[in-house]
Coordinates of C-alpha atoms in Angstrom, one line a residue:
M1 CA 22.1 -29.2 -38.5
P2 CA 19.5 -30.3 -35.2
A3 CA 16.4 -28.7 -34.5
M4 CA 17.1 -25.3 -32.1
P5 CA 14.7 -26.1 -28.9
V6 CA 11.9 -24.3 -28.8
A7 CA 11.1 -22.5 -25.8
P8 CA 7.4 -23.7 -24.4
A9 CA 5.0 -20.9 -24.2
A10 CA 4.4 -19.0 -21.9
R11 CA 1.7 -19.9 -19.2
G12 CA -1.4 -17.4 -18.0
P13 CA -2.1 -18.4 -14.2
I14 CA -4.3 -20.9 -13.5
I15 CA -7.4 -18.9 -11.9
P16 CA -7.7 -15.8 -14.3
R17 CA -6.6 -12.4 -12.5
P18 CA -10.6 -11.5 -12.5
W19 CA -12.1 -14.2 -11.3
L20 CA -9.5 -14.4 -8.3
V21 CA -10.8 -11.2 -7.6
L22 CA -14.2 -12.4 -7.5
G23 CA -13.3 -15.2 -4.9
L24 CA -11.6 -12.7 -2.8
L25 CA -14.4 -10.2 -2.6
T26 CA -16.8 -12.9 -2.4
A27 CA -15.0 -14.7 0.5
F28 CA -14.8 -11.2 2.3
W29 CA -19.0 -10.5 1.9
G30 CA -18.9 -13.8 3.3
L31 CA -17.0 -11.9 6.5
V32 CA -19.9 -9.6 6.1
G33 CA -22.5 -11.8 6.7
L34 CA -21.2 -13.6 9.6
N35 CA -20.9 -10.8 11.8
R36 CA -24.6 -9.6 10.5
L37 CA -25.5 -12.6 10.9
G38 CA -23.9 -14.4 13.4
I39 CA -24.9 -12.8 16.2
S40 CA -28.6 -13.9 15.7
Y41 CA -27.3 -17.1 16.2
L42 CA -25.9 -16.8 19.4
F43 CA -28.8 -14.7 21.0
P44 CA -30.4 -17.6 22.8
V45 CA -27.1 -17.4 24.8
I46 CA -26.0 -14.1 24.5
I47 CA -29.9 -12.5 25.5
P48 CA -30.0 -14.2 29.3
E49 CA -25.9 -13.8 29.7
F50 CA -26.0 -9.6 28.7
G51 CA -30.0 -9.7 29.9
L52 CA -31.3 -8.4 27.6
T53 CA -34.5 -7.6 25.6
Y54 CA -35.9 -8.1 22.0
T55 CA -35.8 -4.3 21.5
Q56 CA -32.1 -4.5 22.7
A57 CA -31.5 -7.5 21.1
S58 CA -33.1 -5.4 17.9
L59 CA -30.8 -2.3 18.5
L60 CA -27.3 -5.2 18.1
I61 CA -29.0 -5.6 14.4
S62 CA -30.4 -2.1 13.7
G63 CA -27.2 -0.2 15.4
T64 CA -25.1 -1.5 13.1
S65 CA -26.9 -0.8 10.3
L66 CA -27.1 2.9 10.9
A67 CA -23.0 2.4 10.8
W68 CA -23.4 0.5 7.3
A69 CA -25.8 2.9 5.7
F70 CA -23.7 6.0 6.1
S71 CA -20.9 4.3 5.3
S72 CA -22.3 2.7 2.3
W73 CA -23.2 5.8 0.4
L74 CA -20.1 7.5 1.7
A75 CA -17.5 4.9 0.8
G76 CA -19.4 4.5 -2.8
W77 CA -18.8 9.1 -3.5
L78 CA -15.4 8.2 -2.2
S79 CA -14.3 5.6 -4.1
D80 CA -16.0 7.4 -7.7
R81 CA -13.4 10.1 -6.3
H82 CA -10.1 8.7 -5.4
G83 CA -10.1 4.7 -6.3
R84 CA -12.2 1.6 -5.6
R85 CA -8.7 0.3 -3.8
A86 CA -8.4 3.1 -2.1
V87 CA -11.3 2.7 0.2
L88 CA -12.5 -0.6 0.2
I89 CA -9.0 -2.3 1.3
P90 CA -9.1 0.1 4.9
G91 CA -12.7 -0.8 5.2
A92 CA -12.2 -4.0 4.8
T93 CA -9.4 -4.4 7.5
L94 CA -11.8 -2.2 10.5
A95 CA -14.3 -5.4 9.4
C96 CA -12.0 -8.1 10.3
V97 CA -10.5 -6.4 13.5
S98 CA -14.3 -5.2 14.7
T99 CA -15.1 -8.4 14.8
A100 CA -13.2 -10.2 16.3
A101 CA -13.3 -7.5 19.2
M102 CA -17.1 -8.7 19.8
G103 CA -15.7 -11.5 21.8
G104 CA -14.4 -9.1 24.4
T105 CA -17.7 -7.1 25.0
W106 CA -19.4 -7.6 28.0
N107 CA -22.5 -6.3 28.4
F108 CA -25.1 -4.5 25.5
W109 CA -23.5 -1.1 25.3
S110 CA -20.1 -2.5 25.2
M111 CA -21.5 -4.5 22.0
F112 CA -23.0 -1.9 20.4
V113 CA -20.1 0.4 20.0
V114 CA -18.3 -2.2 18.9
R115 CA -20.9 -3.5 16.3
E116 CA -20.4 0.2 15.0
F117 CA -17.3 -0.7 14.2
V118 CA -18.5 -3.6 12.7
G119 CA -20.8 -1.1 10.2
L120 CA -18.5 1.1 9.4
G121 CA -15.9 -1.6 7.8
D122 CA -18.6 -3.8 6.2
G123 CA -20.0 -0.6 4.6
V124 CA -17.8 -0.1 1.9
G125 CA -17.9 -3.7 0.4
W126 CA -21.3 -3.4 -1.1
P127 CA -20.8 -0.5 -3.7
N128 CA -17.3 -0.7 -4.0
A129 CA -16.9 -4.4 -4.5
Q130 CA -20.2 -4.3 -7.0
A131 CA -18.2 -1.8 -9.4
V132 CA -14.9 -3.2 -8.9
L133 CA -16.7 -6.6 -10.6
A134 CA -18.6 -4.5 -13.4
A135 CA -15.2 -3.4 -14.6
E136 CA -13.7 -6.5 -14.4
F137 CA -16.2 -8.6 -16.5
P138 CA -17.8 -8.4 -19.7
A139 CA -21.7 -7.3 -19.6
K140 CA -22.5 -10.8 -20.8
R141 CA -21.5 -11.9 -17.2
R142 CA -22.6 -9.2 -15.1
A143 CA -25.1 -11.0 -13.4
L144 CA -23.8 -14.3 -13.3
V145 CA -20.8 -12.5 -11.5
Q146 CA -22.5 -10.0 -9.1
S147 CA -24.8 -13.3 -7.9
I148 CA -22.1 -15.2 -7.1
F149 CA -20.0 -12.1 -5.1
T150 CA -23.6 -12.0 -3.8
A151 CA -24.0 -15.5 -2.7
G152 CA -20.8 -15.1 -0.4
Y153 CA -23.5 -13.5 2.4
P154 CA -26.0 -16.0 2.6
L155 CA -23.0 -18.9 1.6
F156 CA -20.9 -18.0 5.3
G157 CA -23.5 -15.8 7.3
S158 CA -26.3 -18.2 6.7
V159 CA -25.3 -21.7 5.2
L160 CA -21.7 -22.5 7.2
G161 CA -22.0 -19.8 9.6
A162 CA -25.3 -21.1 11.0
V163 CA -23.7 -24.6 11.4
I164 CA -20.0 -23.5 12.3
I165 CA -20.7 -20.6 15.1
T166 CA -23.7 -22.8 16.9
R167 CA -21.6 -25.7 17.1
M168 CA -18.2 -23.6 18.0
A169 CA -20.1 -21.7 20.7
D170 CA -21.9 -24.9 21.9
A171 CA -18.2 -26.3 22.2
F172 CA -15.9 -23.5 23.0
G173 CA -18.4 -20.8 24.1
W174 CA -19.4 -17.8 22.2
R175 CA -16.9 -15.7 23.2
P176 CA -13.8 -17.3 21.2
V177 CA -16.3 -17.3 17.7
W178 CA -15.3 -14.0 16.7
P179 CA -11.5 -13.9 16.9
I180 CA -11.3 -17.0 15.0
I181 CA -13.8 -15.7 12.3
G182 CA -12.2 -12.0 12.0
G183 CA -8.5 -13.6 11.9
V184 CA -9.6 -15.7 8.8
F185 CA -10.8 -13.1 7.3
L186 CA -8.0 -10.6 7.9
L187 CA -6.4 -12.9 5.5
V188 CA -8.5 -13.0 2.7
V189 CA -8.6 -9.0 3.1
L190 CA -4.5 -9.2 2.6
G191 CA -5.0 -11.7 -0.7
L192 CA -7.4 -8.6 -1.9
Y193 CA -4.2 -6.1 -1.2
V194 CA -2.0 -8.2 -2.4
V195 CA -4.5 -9.4 -6.1
M196 CA -6.6 -6.6 -7.0
R197 CA -5.9 -3.8 -9.1
E198 CA -7.3 0.1 -9.7
P199 CA -10.0 -0.6 -12.2
A200 CA -9.1 1.5 -15.3
R201 CA -11.8 4.4 -15.6
P202 CA -11.3 7.4 -18.1
A203 CA -9.5 10.1 -17.1
G204 CA -10.5 13.7 -16.3
K205 CA -12.9 15.6 -13.7
E206 CA -16.5 15.3 -15.2
E207 CA -15.7 11.6 -14.0
K208 CA -15.4 12.3 -10.5
P209 CA -18.7 13.5 -8.9
G210 CA -19.2 16.1 -6.4
L211 CA -21.3 16.1 -3.0
L212 CA -24.2 17.5 -4.2
E213 CA -24.2 14.8 -7.4
A214 CA -23.7 12.4 -5.0
L215 CA -26.9 13.5 -3.2
K216 CA -28.8 14.0 -6.3
V217 CA -29.0 10.0 -7.5
V218 CA -32.0 10.1 -4.8
R219 CA -34.2 12.5 -7.7
N220 CA -33.9 9.4 -9.7
R221 CA -37.3 7.9 -9.8
R222 CA -35.8 4.4 -10.7
V223 CA -33.1 5.0 -8.2
V224 CA -35.7 5.5 -5.8
A225 CA -38.2 2.9 -6.4
L226 CA -34.4 0.7 -6.4
M227 CA -34.6 1.6 -3.0
I228 CA -37.9 0.3 -1.8
V229 CA -36.8 -2.8 -3.1
Q230 CA -34.1 -3.1 -1.6
S231 CA -35.1 -1.9 2.2
G232 CA -38.3 -4.6 1.7
A233 CA -35.4 -7.7 1.0
L234 CA -33.3 -5.9 3.9
G235 CA -36.4 -6.4 6.3
W236 CA -37.1 -9.6 5.3
L237 CA -33.4 -10.4 6.1
Q238 CA -32.5 -8.9 9.4
V239 CA -36.1 -9.1 10.8
S240 CA -36.5 -12.8 10.1
V241 CA -33.0 -14.0 10.7
A242 CA -32.6 -11.9 13.9
F243 CA -35.7 -13.2 15.4
N244 CA -35.8 -16.9 13.6
A245 CA -33.1 -18.8 16.1
V246 CA -35.3 -17.7 19.2
F247 CA -38.9 -18.0 17.1
L248 CA -37.3 -21.6 16.7
T249 CA -36.2 -22.6 20.1
D250 CA -38.5 -20.4 22.6
A251 CA -42.4 -21.2 20.2
R252 CA -41.1 -23.9 18.4
G253 CA -38.9 -25.8 21.5
L254 CA -36.3 -26.7 19.1
S255 CA -33.0 -27.1 20.6
L256 CA -29.9 -24.5 19.5
V257 CA -28.4 -27.2 17.4
D258 CA -31.6 -28.4 15.6
A259 CA -32.0 -24.4 15.2
G260 CA -28.8 -24.3 13.9
S261 CA -29.7 -27.2 11.3
V262 CA -32.8 -25.6 10.2
L263 CA -31.2 -22.5 9.0
A264 CA -28.7 -23.8 7.4
V265 CA -31.4 -25.6 5.0
F266 CA -32.7 -21.6 4.9
G267 CA -29.1 -20.5 3.9
L268 CA -28.7 -23.1 1.5
A269 CA -31.6 -22.2 -0.7
T270 CA -31.3 -18.9 -0.4
L271 CA -27.8 -19.0 -1.5
T272 CA -29.5 -21.6 -4.4
G273 CA -31.7 -18.5 -5.4
T274 CA -29.2 -16.0 -5.6
L275 CA -26.8 -18.3 -7.6
V276 CA -29.8 -19.0 -10.1
L277 CA -32.1 -16.7 -10.1
P278 CA -30.2 -13.5 -11.6
T279 CA -29.4 -15.8 -14.4
V280 CA -32.3 -16.5 -15.2
S281 CA -33.9 -13.1 -14.9
D282 CA -31.2 -12.8 -18.2
Y283 CA -34.4 -14.6 -20.1
I284 CA -37.9 -13.7 -19.0
G285 CA -36.7 -10.1 -17.5
R286 CA -35.4 -8.4 -14.1
R287 CA -38.6 -6.9 -13.6
T288 CA -41.0 -10.1 -13.8
M289 CA -37.9 -11.9 -11.6
L290 CA -38.1 -9.3 -9.1
V291 CA -42.1 -9.0 -8.8
G292 CA -42.7 -12.7 -8.5
A293 CA -39.9 -13.4 -6.4
G294 CA -40.6 -10.9 -3.8
L295 CA -44.6 -11.9 -3.3
A296 CA -43.5 -15.7 -3.6
S297 CA -40.9 -15.2 -0.8
G298 CA -43.3 -13.1 1.5
V299 CA -46.1 -15.7 1.1
F300 CA -44.1 -19.2 1.9
L301 CA -42.7 -17.2 4.8
T302 CA -46.2 -16.1 6.2
F303 CA -47.3 -19.9 5.8
Y304 CA -44.0 -21.1 7.8
V305 CA -45.0 -18.5 10.8
L306 CA -48.9 -19.6 10.9
G307 CA -49.1 -22.9 9.3
G308 CA -48.4 -25.1 12.6
F309 CA -46.3 -27.5 10.3
G310 CA -43.9 -29.8 11.8
V311 CA -40.9 -29.5 11.3
V312 CA -40.0 -30.7 7.9
M313 CA -42.9 -28.6 6.2
S314 CA -41.6 -25.8 8.0
A315 CA -38.0 -26.0 7.2
A316 CA -39.1 -26.3 3.3
L317 CA -41.4 -23.1 3.4
L318 CA -38.2 -21.6 4.8
A319 CA -36.5 -22.2 2.6
A320 CA -39.1 -21.3 -0.4
S321 CA -39.0 -17.9 1.0
G322 CA -35.0 -17.5 1.4
F323 CA -34.7 -19.2 -2.4
F324 CA -37.0 -16.3 -4.2
Q325 CA -35.6 -13.7 -1.8
G326 CA -31.8 -14.7 -2.6
V327 CA -32.8 -12.8 -6.2
L328 CA -34.2 -9.3 -5.1
V329 CA -30.3 -7.8 -3.7
P330 CA -28.1 -8.8 -6.5
L331 CA -30.9 -7.7 -8.7
G332 CA -32.2 -4.5 -7.3
S333 CA -29.1 -2.7 -5.9
A334 CA -26.7 -4.0 -8.4
T335 CA -27.3 -5.4 -11.9
C336 CA -30.1 -2.8 -12.5
V337 CA -28.4 0.0 -11.1
V338 CA -25.0 -0.7 -13.0
E339 CA -27.7 -1.2 -16.1
Q340 CA -29.4 1.7 -15.4
V341 CA -26.8 5.3 -14.2
P342 CA -23.5 5.6 -15.7
A343 CA -20.7 4.1 -14.7
R344 CA -18.6 7.5 -13.4
I345 CA -21.8 7.2 -10.5
Q346 CA -22.1 3.6 -10.4
A347 CA -20.7 2.9 -6.8
T348 CA -22.3 6.8 -5.8
A349 CA -25.8 4.8 -7.0
M350 CA -25.1 1.9 -5.2
G351 CA -24.2 3.3 -2.2
A352 CA -27.4 5.1 -2.2
V353 CA -29.6 2.1 -2.2
N354 CA -28.0 0.7 -0.5
F355 CA -28.7 3.5 2.3
A356 CA -32.2 3.4 1.7
G357 CA -32.3 -0.1 2.3
V358 CA -29.9 -0.4 5.1
I359 CA -31.7 2.8 7.1
I360 CA -35.4 1.7 6.6
G361 CA -34.8 -2.4 6.1
T362 CA -32.1 -3.1 8.4
T363 CA -32.0 -0.5 11.1
L364 CA -36.3 0.6 11.6
L365 CA -37.9 -2.4 11.2
P366 CA -35.5 -4.7 13.6
I367 CA -36.5 -2.0 16.2
I368 CA -39.9 -2.5 14.9
G369 CA -39.6 -6.1 15.4
G370 CA -38.4 -6.0 18.3
Q371 CA -41.0 -3.9 20.1
L372 CA -43.6 -6.4 18.0
G373 CA -42.0 -9.0 19.6
D374 CA -42.0 -8.0 23.7
R375 CA -45.5 -6.7 22.8
L376 CA -47.0 -8.9 21.2
G377 CA -44.2 -12.3 20.8
L378 CA -42.2 -13.8 18.2
T379 CA -45.2 -14.6 15.4
A380 CA -45.2 -10.5 15.0
P381 CA -42.2 -9.8 13.8
M382 CA -41.7 -12.8 11.7
L383 CA -44.8 -11.1 10.0
L384 CA -43.2 -8.1 9.9
A385 CA -40.2 -9.9 7.5
A386 CA -42.9 -11.5 5.5
G387 CA -44.7 -8.4 4.7
A388 CA -41.2 -6.2 4.0
V389 CA -40.5 -8.2 1.2
A390 CA -43.9 -8.5 -0.6
V391 CA -43.5 -4.9 0.1
A392 CA -40.4 -5.0 -2.1
G393 CA -42.1 -7.2 -4.9
L394 CA -44.7 -4.5 -5.5
A395 CA -42.2 -1.7 -5.7
A396 CA -40.4 -3.8 -8.3
M397 CA -43.4 -3.1 -10.5
S398 CA -42.4 0.3 -11.7
V399 CA -38.7 -0.7 -12.2
Q400 CA -37.4 -0.4 -15.6
E401 CA -36.8 -3.4 -17.7
T402 CA -32.6 -3.3 -18.0
A403 CA -32.3 -7.3 -19.0
P404 CA -30.5 -7.0 -22.8
R405 CA -31.3 -9.6 -24.1
L406 CA -35.0 -8.3 -23.6
V407 CA -34.0 -4.9 -24.3
A408 CA -32.4 -6.0 -27.5
R409 CA -35.1 -8.1 -28.6
R410 CA -38.0 -5.4 -28.0
K411 CA -35.9 -3.2 -30.2
A412 CA -35.4 -5.5 -32.6
A413 CA -39.6 -5.8 -33.3
M414 CA -40.1 -2.1 -33.0
P415 CA -40.5 -0.4 -36.3
E416 CA -37.5 1.2 -37.5
G417 CA -36.4 4.7 -35.7
A418 CA -38.9 4.0 -33.0
A419 CA -36.3 1.7 -31.0
D420 CA -34.2 5.1 -30.9
G421 CA -36.5 6.5 -28.3
L422 CA -36.0 3.0 -26.2
K423 CA -33.9 3.5 -23.1
A424 CA -32.3 0.3 -21.3

């Protein structure tokens, strides 16, 4: 009797769904990087066309940040109550549409208003996406996965954006750049709509924090320390990026395309630090990494601004600053938060940390930088960025150590019973 044919074993998807979700979320975070950083690459063109002062240019950065700050905190709280997907998808769609609308602006105020909507859409990304990834992946992959997501911002915003946006603007003008970017990333949002599921969470009223609890997270001293770290890290990011292209073209005399190439190297280094250093922190500790990286980034940026070196050496110093800064955001405002607060308020806490960082780092500091640039020249705001990231490193000295490997090692080394008092 002939043997019955055996049905082939069912095969799983080529790309496991959690990794596909990670890829799509990383791509969306790349849109946030493009619409936030991309305008600064075009400032050498937009500033003269719109007749902007450096202060007005900085307001196009900080105004967006203000909307982002409130959106981030509110979206984090709403998603803890009503679900990640219900908040993330609409916000991401708004980000795509408003990014496209930037190409139709005609003066300072029209661009300012449109970028407020950009900030509202962008703000949902950080707390919701990081909370989704914390639920989709095991704790042993937490730092790696959250750093990959964070890397979307410098990958698209700095590495690819600095090259592509400047060259597209040089070939077609700056206005068509934004509808193209918005349209491409709308496809990413459609992919999220199809693939992303609502993470499973324990049911019950106790799992849904009220508005008062969302405000009370700022009373946690660990959260406050991380707020300062995030403020310094984002201050470095927004102030240096806002004025770097103009600094290279006006103060250093580079062409727009050459400046874009230098900034691409800078972005690549930041991307590398974002991907590599969080995993290193698994072994040397979150706090050690945050402190050392913040201080090193500030020192290298100071030498870049004041050293008077040639293009190659300047690019190397700028890249070193970006490399070390790259670890601050994923560790300080995602991994450390997840490792310190209960799951039921993770998005709320991440939104609160991001709120403080955005209000101070990307709203107030760019305005101060613009004022310094108008009065003292472009060197002053660049030094402000160096000081901000150094302060982030100093603030990290009070951050609780939460690296699972280190915490487990310390517990194992303590006398029996004493480890019970050690809090991760």
